[in-house]
Tab-separated table of C-alpha atoms in Angstrom:
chain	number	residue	atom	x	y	z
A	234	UNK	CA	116.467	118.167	118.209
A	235	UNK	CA	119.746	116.685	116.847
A	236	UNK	CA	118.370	113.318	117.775
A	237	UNK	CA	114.995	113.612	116.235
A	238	UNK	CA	116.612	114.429	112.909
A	239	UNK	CA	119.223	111.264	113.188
A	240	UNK	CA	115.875	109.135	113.828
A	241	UNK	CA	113.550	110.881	111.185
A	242	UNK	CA	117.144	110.398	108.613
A	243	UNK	CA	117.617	106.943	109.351
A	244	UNK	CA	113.827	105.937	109.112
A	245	UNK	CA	113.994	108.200	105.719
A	246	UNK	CA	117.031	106.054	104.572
A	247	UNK	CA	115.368	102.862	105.088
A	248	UNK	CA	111.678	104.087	103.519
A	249	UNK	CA	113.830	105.048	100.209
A	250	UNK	CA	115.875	101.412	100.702
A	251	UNK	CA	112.653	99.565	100.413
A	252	UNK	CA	110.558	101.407	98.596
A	253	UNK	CA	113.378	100.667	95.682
A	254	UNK	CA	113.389	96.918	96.384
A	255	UNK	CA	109.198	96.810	95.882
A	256	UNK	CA	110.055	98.960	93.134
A	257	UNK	CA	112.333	96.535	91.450
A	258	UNK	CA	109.539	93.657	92.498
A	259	UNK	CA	106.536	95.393	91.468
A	260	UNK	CA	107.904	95.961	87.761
A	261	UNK	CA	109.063	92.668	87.521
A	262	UNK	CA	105.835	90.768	88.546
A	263	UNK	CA	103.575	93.218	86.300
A	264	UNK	CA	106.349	92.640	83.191
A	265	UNK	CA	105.596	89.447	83.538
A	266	UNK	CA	101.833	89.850	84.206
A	267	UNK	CA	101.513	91.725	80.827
A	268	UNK	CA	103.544	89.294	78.991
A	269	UNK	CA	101.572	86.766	79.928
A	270	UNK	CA	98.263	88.775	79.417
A	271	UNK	CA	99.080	89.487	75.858
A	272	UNK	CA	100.810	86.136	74.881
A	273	UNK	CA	99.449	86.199	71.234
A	274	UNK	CA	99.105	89.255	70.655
A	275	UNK	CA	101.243	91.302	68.464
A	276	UNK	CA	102.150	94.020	70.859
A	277	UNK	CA	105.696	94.876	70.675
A	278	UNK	CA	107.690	94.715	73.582
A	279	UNK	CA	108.179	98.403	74.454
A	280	UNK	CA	104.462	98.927	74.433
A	281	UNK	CA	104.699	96.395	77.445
A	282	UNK	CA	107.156	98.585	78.939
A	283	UNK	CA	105.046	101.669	78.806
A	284	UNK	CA	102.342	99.597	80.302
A	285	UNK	CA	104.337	98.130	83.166
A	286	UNK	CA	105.543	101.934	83.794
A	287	UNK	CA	102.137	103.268	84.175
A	288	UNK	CA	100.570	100.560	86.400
A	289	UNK	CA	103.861	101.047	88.865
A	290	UNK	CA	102.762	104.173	90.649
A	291	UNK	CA	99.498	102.797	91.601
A	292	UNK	CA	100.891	99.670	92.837
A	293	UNK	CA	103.333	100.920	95.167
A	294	UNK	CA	101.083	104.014	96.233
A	295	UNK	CA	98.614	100.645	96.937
A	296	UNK	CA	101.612	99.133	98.831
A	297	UNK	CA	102.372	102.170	101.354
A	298	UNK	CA	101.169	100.748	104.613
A	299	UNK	CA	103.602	97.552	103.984
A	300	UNK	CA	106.234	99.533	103.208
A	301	UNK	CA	105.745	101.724	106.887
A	302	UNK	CA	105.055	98.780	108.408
A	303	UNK	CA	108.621	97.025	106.913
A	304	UNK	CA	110.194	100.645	107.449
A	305	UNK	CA	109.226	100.732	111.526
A	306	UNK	CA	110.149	97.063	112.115
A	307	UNK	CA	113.578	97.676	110.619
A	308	UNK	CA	114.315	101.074	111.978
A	309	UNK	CA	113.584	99.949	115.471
A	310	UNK	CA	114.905	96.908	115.325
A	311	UNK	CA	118.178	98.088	114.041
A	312	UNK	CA	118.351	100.816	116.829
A	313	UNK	CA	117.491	98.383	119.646
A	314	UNK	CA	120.095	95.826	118.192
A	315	UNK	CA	122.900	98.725	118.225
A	316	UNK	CA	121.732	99.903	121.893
A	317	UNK	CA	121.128	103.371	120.282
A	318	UNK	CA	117.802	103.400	122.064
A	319	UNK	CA	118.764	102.284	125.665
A	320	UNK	CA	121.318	105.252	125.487
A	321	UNK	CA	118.951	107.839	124.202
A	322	UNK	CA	116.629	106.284	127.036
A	323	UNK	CA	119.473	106.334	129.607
A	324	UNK	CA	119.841	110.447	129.109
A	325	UNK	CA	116.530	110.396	129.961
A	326	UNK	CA	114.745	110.278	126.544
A	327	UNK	CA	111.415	108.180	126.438
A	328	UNK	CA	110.967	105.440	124.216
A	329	UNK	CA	107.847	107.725	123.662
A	330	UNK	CA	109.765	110.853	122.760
A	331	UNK	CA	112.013	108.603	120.334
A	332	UNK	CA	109.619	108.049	117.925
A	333	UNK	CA	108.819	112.132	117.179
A	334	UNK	CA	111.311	112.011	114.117
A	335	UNK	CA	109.903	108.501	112.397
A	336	UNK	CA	106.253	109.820	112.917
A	337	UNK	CA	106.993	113.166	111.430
A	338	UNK	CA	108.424	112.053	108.775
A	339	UNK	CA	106.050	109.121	108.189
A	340	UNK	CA	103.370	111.927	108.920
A	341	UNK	CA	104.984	113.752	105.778
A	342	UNK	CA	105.499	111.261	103.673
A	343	UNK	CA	101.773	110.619	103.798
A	344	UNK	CA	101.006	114.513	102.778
A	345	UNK	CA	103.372	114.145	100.114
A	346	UNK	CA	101.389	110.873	98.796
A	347	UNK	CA	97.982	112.642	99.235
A	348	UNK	CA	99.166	116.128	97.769
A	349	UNK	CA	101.568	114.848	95.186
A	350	UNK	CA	101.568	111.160	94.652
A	351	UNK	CA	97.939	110.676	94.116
A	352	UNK	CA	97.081	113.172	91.355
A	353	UNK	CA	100.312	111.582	89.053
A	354	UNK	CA	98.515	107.470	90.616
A	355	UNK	CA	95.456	109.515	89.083
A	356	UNK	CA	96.724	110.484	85.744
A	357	UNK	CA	98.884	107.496	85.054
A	358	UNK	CA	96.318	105.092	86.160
A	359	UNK	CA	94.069	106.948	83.759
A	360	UNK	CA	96.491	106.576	80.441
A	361	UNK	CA	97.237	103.004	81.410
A	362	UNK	CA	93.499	102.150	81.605
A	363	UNK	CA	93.271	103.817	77.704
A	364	UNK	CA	96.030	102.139	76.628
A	365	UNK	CA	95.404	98.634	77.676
A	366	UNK	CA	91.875	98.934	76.454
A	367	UNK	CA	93.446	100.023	72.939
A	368	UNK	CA	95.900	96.902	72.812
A	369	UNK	CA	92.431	94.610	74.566
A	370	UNK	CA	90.165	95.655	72.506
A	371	UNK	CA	87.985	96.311	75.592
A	372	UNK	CA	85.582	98.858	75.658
A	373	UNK	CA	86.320	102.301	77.026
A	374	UNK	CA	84.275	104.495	79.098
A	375	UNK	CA	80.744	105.119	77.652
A	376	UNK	CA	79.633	107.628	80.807
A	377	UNK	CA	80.629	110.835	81.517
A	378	UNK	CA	79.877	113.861	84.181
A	379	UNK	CA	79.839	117.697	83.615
A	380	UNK	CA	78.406	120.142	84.938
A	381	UNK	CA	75.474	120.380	82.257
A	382	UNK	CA	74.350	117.342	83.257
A	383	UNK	CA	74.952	113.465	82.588
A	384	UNK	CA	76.329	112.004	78.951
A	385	UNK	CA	76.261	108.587	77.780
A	386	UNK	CA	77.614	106.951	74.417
A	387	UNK	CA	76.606	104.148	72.568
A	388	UNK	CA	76.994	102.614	69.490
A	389	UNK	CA	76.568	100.243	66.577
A	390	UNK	CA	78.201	99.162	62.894
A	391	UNK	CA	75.448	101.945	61.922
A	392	UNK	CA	75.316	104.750	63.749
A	393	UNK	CA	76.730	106.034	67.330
A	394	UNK	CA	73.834	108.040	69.731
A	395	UNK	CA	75.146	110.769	72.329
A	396	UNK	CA	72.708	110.870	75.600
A	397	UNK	CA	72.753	113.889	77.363
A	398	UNK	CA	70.430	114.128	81.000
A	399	UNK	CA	69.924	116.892	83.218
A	400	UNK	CA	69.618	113.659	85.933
A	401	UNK	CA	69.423	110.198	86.866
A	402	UNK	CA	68.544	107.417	89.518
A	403	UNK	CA	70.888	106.204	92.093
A	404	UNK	CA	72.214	103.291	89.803
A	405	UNK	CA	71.490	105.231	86.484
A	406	UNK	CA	68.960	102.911	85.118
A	407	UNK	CA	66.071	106.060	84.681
A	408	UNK	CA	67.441	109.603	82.972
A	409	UNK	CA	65.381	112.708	83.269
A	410	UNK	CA	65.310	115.801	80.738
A	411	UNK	CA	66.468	113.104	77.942
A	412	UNK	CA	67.713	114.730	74.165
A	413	UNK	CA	69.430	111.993	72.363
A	414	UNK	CA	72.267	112.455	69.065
A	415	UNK	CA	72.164	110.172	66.458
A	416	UNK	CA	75.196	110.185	64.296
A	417	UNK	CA	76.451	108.348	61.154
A	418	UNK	CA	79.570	106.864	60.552
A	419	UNK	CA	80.792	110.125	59.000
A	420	UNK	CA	80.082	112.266	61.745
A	421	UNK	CA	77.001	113.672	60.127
A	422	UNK	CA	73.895	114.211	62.732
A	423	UNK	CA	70.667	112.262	61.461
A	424	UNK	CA	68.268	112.736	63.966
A	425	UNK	CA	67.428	114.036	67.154
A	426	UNK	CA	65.141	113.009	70.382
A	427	UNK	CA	64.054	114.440	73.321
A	428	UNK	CA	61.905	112.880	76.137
A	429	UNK	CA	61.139	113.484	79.672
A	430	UNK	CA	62.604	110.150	81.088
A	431	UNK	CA	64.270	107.035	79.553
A	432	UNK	CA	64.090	103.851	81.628
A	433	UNK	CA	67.133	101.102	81.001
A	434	UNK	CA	65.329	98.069	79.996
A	435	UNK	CA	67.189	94.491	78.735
A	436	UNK	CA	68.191	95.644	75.243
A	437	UNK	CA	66.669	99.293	74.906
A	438	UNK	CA	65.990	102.326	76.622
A	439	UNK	CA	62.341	102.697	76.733
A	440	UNK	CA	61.759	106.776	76.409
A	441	UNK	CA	58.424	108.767	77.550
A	442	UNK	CA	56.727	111.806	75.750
A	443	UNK	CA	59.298	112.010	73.278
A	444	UNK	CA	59.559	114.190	70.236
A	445	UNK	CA	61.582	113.162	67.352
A	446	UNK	CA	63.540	115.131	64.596
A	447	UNK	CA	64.821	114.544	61.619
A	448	UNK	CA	68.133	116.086	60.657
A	449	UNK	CA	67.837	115.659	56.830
A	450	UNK	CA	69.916	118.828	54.841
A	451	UNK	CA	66.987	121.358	52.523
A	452	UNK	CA	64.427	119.639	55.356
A	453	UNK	CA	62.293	121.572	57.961
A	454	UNK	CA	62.935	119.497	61.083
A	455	UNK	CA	60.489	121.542	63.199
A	456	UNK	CA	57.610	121.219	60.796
A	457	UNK	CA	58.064	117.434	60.188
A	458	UNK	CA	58.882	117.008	63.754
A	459	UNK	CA	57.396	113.996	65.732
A	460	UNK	CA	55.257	113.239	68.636
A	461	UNK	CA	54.904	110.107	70.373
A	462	UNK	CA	53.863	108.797	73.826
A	463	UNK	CA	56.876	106.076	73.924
A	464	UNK	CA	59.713	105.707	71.983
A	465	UNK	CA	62.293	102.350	72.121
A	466	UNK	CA	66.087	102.902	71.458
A	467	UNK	CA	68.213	99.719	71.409
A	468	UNK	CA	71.026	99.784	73.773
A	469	UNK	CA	74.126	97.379	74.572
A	470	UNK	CA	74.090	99.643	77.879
A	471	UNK	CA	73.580	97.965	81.318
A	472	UNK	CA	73.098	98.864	84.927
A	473	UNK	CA	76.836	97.329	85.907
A	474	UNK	CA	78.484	98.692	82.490
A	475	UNK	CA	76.831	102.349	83.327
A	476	UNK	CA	77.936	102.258	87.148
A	477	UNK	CA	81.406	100.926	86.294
A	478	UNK	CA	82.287	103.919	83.235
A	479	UNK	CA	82.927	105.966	86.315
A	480	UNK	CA	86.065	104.236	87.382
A	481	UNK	CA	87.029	103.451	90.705
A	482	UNK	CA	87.580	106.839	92.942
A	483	UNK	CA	91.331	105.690	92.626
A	484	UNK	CA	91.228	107.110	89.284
A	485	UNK	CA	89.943	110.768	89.814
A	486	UNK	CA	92.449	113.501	91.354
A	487	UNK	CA	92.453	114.274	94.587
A	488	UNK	CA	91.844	117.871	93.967
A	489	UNK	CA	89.205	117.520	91.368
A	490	UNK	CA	87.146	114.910	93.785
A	491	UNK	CA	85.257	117.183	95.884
A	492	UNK	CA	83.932	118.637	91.750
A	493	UNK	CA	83.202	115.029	91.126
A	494	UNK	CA	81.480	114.170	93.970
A	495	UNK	CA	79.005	117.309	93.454
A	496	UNK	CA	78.526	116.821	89.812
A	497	UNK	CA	77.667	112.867	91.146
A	498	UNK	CA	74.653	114.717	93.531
A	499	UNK	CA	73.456	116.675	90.919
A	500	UNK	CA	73.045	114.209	88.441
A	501	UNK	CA	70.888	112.012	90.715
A	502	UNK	CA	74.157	109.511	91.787
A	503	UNK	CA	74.767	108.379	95.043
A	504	UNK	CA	78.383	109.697	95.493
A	505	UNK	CA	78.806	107.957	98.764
A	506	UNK	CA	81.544	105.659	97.785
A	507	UNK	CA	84.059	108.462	96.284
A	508	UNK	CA	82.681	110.178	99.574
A	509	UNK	CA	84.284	107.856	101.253
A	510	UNK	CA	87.258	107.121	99.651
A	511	UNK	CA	87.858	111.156	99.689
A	512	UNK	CA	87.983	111.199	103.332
A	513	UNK	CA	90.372	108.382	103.362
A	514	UNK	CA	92.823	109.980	101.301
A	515	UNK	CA	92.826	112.900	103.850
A	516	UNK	CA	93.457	110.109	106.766
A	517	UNK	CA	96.204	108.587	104.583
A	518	UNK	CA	99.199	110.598	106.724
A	519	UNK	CA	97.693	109.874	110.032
A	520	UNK	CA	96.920	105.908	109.141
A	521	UNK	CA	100.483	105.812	108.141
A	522	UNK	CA	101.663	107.249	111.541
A	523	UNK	CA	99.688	104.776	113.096
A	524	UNK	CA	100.961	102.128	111.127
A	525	UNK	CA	104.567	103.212	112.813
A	526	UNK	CA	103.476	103.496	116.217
A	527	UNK	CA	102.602	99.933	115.747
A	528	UNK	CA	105.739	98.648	114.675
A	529	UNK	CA	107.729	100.526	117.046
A	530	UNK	CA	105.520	99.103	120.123
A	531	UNK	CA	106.474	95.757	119.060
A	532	UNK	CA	109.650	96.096	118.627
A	533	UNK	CA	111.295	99.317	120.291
A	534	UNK	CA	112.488	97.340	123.211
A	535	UNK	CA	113.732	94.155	122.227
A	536	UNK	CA	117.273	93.797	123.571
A	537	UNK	CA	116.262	89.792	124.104
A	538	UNK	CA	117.053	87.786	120.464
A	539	UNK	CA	114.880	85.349	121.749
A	540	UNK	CA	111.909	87.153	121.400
A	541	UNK	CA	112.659	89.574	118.535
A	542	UNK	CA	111.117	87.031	116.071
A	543	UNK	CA	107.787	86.496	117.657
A	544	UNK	CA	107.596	90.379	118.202
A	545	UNK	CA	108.476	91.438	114.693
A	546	UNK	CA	105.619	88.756	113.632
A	547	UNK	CA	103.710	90.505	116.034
A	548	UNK	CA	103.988	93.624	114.431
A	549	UNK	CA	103.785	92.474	110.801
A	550	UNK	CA	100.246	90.516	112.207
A	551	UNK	CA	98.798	93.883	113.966
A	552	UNK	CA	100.046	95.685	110.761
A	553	UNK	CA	97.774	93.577	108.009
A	554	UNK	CA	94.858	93.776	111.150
A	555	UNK	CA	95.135	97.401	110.792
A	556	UNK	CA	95.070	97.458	107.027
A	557	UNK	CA	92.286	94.694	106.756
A	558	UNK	CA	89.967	97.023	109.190
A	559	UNK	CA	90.760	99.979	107.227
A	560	UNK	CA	89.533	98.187	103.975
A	561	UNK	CA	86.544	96.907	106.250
A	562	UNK	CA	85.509	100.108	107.246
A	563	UNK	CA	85.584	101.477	103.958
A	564	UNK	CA	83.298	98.656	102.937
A	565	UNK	CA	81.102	99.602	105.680
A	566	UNK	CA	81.049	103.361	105.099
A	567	UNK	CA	80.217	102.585	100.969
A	568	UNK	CA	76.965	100.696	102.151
A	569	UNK	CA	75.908	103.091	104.494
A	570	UNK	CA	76.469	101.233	107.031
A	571	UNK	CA	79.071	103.849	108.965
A	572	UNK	CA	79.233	107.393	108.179
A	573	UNK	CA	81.644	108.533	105.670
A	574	UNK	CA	83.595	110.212	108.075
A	575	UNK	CA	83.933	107.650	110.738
A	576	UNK	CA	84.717	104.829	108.000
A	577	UNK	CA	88.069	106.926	106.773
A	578	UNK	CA	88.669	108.307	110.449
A	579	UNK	CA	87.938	105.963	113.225
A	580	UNK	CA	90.869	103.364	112.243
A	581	UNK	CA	93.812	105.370	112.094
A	582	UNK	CA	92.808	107.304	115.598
A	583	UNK	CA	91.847	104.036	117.338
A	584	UNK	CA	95.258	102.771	115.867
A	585	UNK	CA	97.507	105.699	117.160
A	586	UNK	CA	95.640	105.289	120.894
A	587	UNK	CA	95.991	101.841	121.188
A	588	UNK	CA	99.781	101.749	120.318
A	589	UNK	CA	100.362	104.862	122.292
A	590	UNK	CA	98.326	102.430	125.189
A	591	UNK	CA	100.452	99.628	124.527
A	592	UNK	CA	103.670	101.958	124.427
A	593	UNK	CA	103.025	103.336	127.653
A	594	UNK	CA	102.535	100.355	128.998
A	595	UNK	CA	105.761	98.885	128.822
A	596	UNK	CA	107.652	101.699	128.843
A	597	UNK	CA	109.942	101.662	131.856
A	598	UNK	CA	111.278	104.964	132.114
């Protein structure tokens, strides 16, 4: 017991070491990032700052699988250099048994990302996404989900419409149980629409059996209501701007995901991707063991120097393979090629047998 907790302190102590270097790097790189992003623009330089500190979090949550890989490499190559492991092996400790501390803590450290880390990625990812589109000048999210249903926003120099839908298509090009806001510039409600389905066309949103009324004060809108068989709305809306207003899954809470993804169903959305990328946060702990077994199998008995190099490349190599199939079976599980569950589970397990395979292997007793 007292060994596992010198193991799982020393692997702690080097996590911590360089998770504060990629810190350091990460802010650096993205300071200079935004100051070249916003060369001519008159944003002051602690604006930058606040940008740089919001974008951190998601970069170096993005960056936890290097970091575990870096972390096992170090730890084990450090105890085989010092001969720590041939003793603990010598009074009759497995290499096997050895790695209980890392993995536990590595196991932990990847609750304490999915639990913790990714609802503050979430929210800061979020503010920096508002912020950079105020100092940008690029448009902000148009599309929204609740549970009454679907709302979009659009506007001109004119007037600004609200869209509210009970549902939609797949990609969101056709709404169902359509009522449409028109507003002036002062807030004031002109008009208001209802149809059974509007279809995204280029330029306008081409509405069926819609009635029209106008919201005119000392008027009777029901009496000089208005019926018509099709009904054109212009629209700067597209298919990829609709899709996109989402965000990326990265964006929504890990609690509040499961919500999402069932407001994304009921609306008529195929909810596959966050699906997926749910399922994968779960994983996260046990893809970041994995990622530890690895390193340690490549580098838990090197006592030669000669080798140490190629083996420690080794491990760095079967690291990024890992990774690279991770982010390949996501893809696959987003286009339905793989079920959700295998694309977020499968790598991680195969991962953690193939290491403990290889571990096994050339374990000598």
């Amino acid at each position: 017991m007292i060994l596992h907790l010198y193991f799982a302190r020393r692997f702690l102590t080097v996590f911590f070491f360089i998770t504060g270097a990629f810190s350091v790097l990460v802010v650096l790189l993205d300071f200079i990032e935004q100051l070249r992003r916003f060369r001519g623009h008159s944003v002051a330089y602690e604006k930058i700052l606040h940008l740089v500190a919001l974008n951190a979090p998601a970069a170096l949550y993005q960056m936890l699988p290097l970091i575990m890989v870096l972390c096992s490499i170090m730890l084990f190559s450090s105890l085989a250099r010092s001969n720590e492991l041939i003793i603990a092996r010598a009074s009759g400790r497995s290499a096997v048994r050895s790695l209980i501390g890392p993995l536990l803590t590595a196991l932990a450290i990847g609750v304490f990302a999915v639990l913790a880390l990714n609802p503050i990625v979430a929210a800061t990812q979020k503010q920096y996404e508002n912020l950079f589109s105020s100092f940008s000048t690029r448009q902000v999210s148009t599309v929204s989900l609740s549970s009454s249903g679907l709302w979009l926003r659009q506007g001109n120099e004119q007037a600004q419409t609200v869209i509210h839908a009970n549902r939609a298509n797949l990609d969101g090009t056709q709404l169902f149980d359509v009522t449409l806001y028109e507003f002036d510039l002062s807030g004031q409600a002109t008009h208001r629409v209802s149809a059974d389905t509007a279809t995204l066309e280029d330029g306008y949103w081409d509405l069926l059996n819609v009635k029209e009324w106008q919201l005119q004060l000392g008027g009777n809108p029901e009496a000089d209501a208005d019926q018509m068989r099709q009904y054109r709305i212009q629209t700067e809306l597209t298919k990829e701007h609709i899709n996109d207003s989402f965000g990326t899954p990265a964006s929504i809470p890990i609690w509040q995901l499961p919500m999402f993804i069932k407001q994304l169903k009921k609306a008529g959305f195929s909810a596959r991707r966050h699906t997926v990328w749910y399922h994968m946060e779960l994983a996260l702990p046990l893809f970041l063991a994995s990622i530890v077994m690895i390193g340690a199998g490549c580098t838990v008995r090197q006592g030669r120097q000669s080798r140490t190099g190629l083996m420690i490349l080794m491990a760095i190599l079967f690291g990024f393979g890992l990774y690279f199939l991770r982010n390949f079976a996501q893809i696959l599980g987003e286009n339905g090629q793989l079920p959700e569950i295998w694309a977020a589970w499968i790598p991680p397990i195969s991962a953690i047998g193939l290491s403990l395979a290889f571990l096994l292997h050339t374990e000598d007793g």
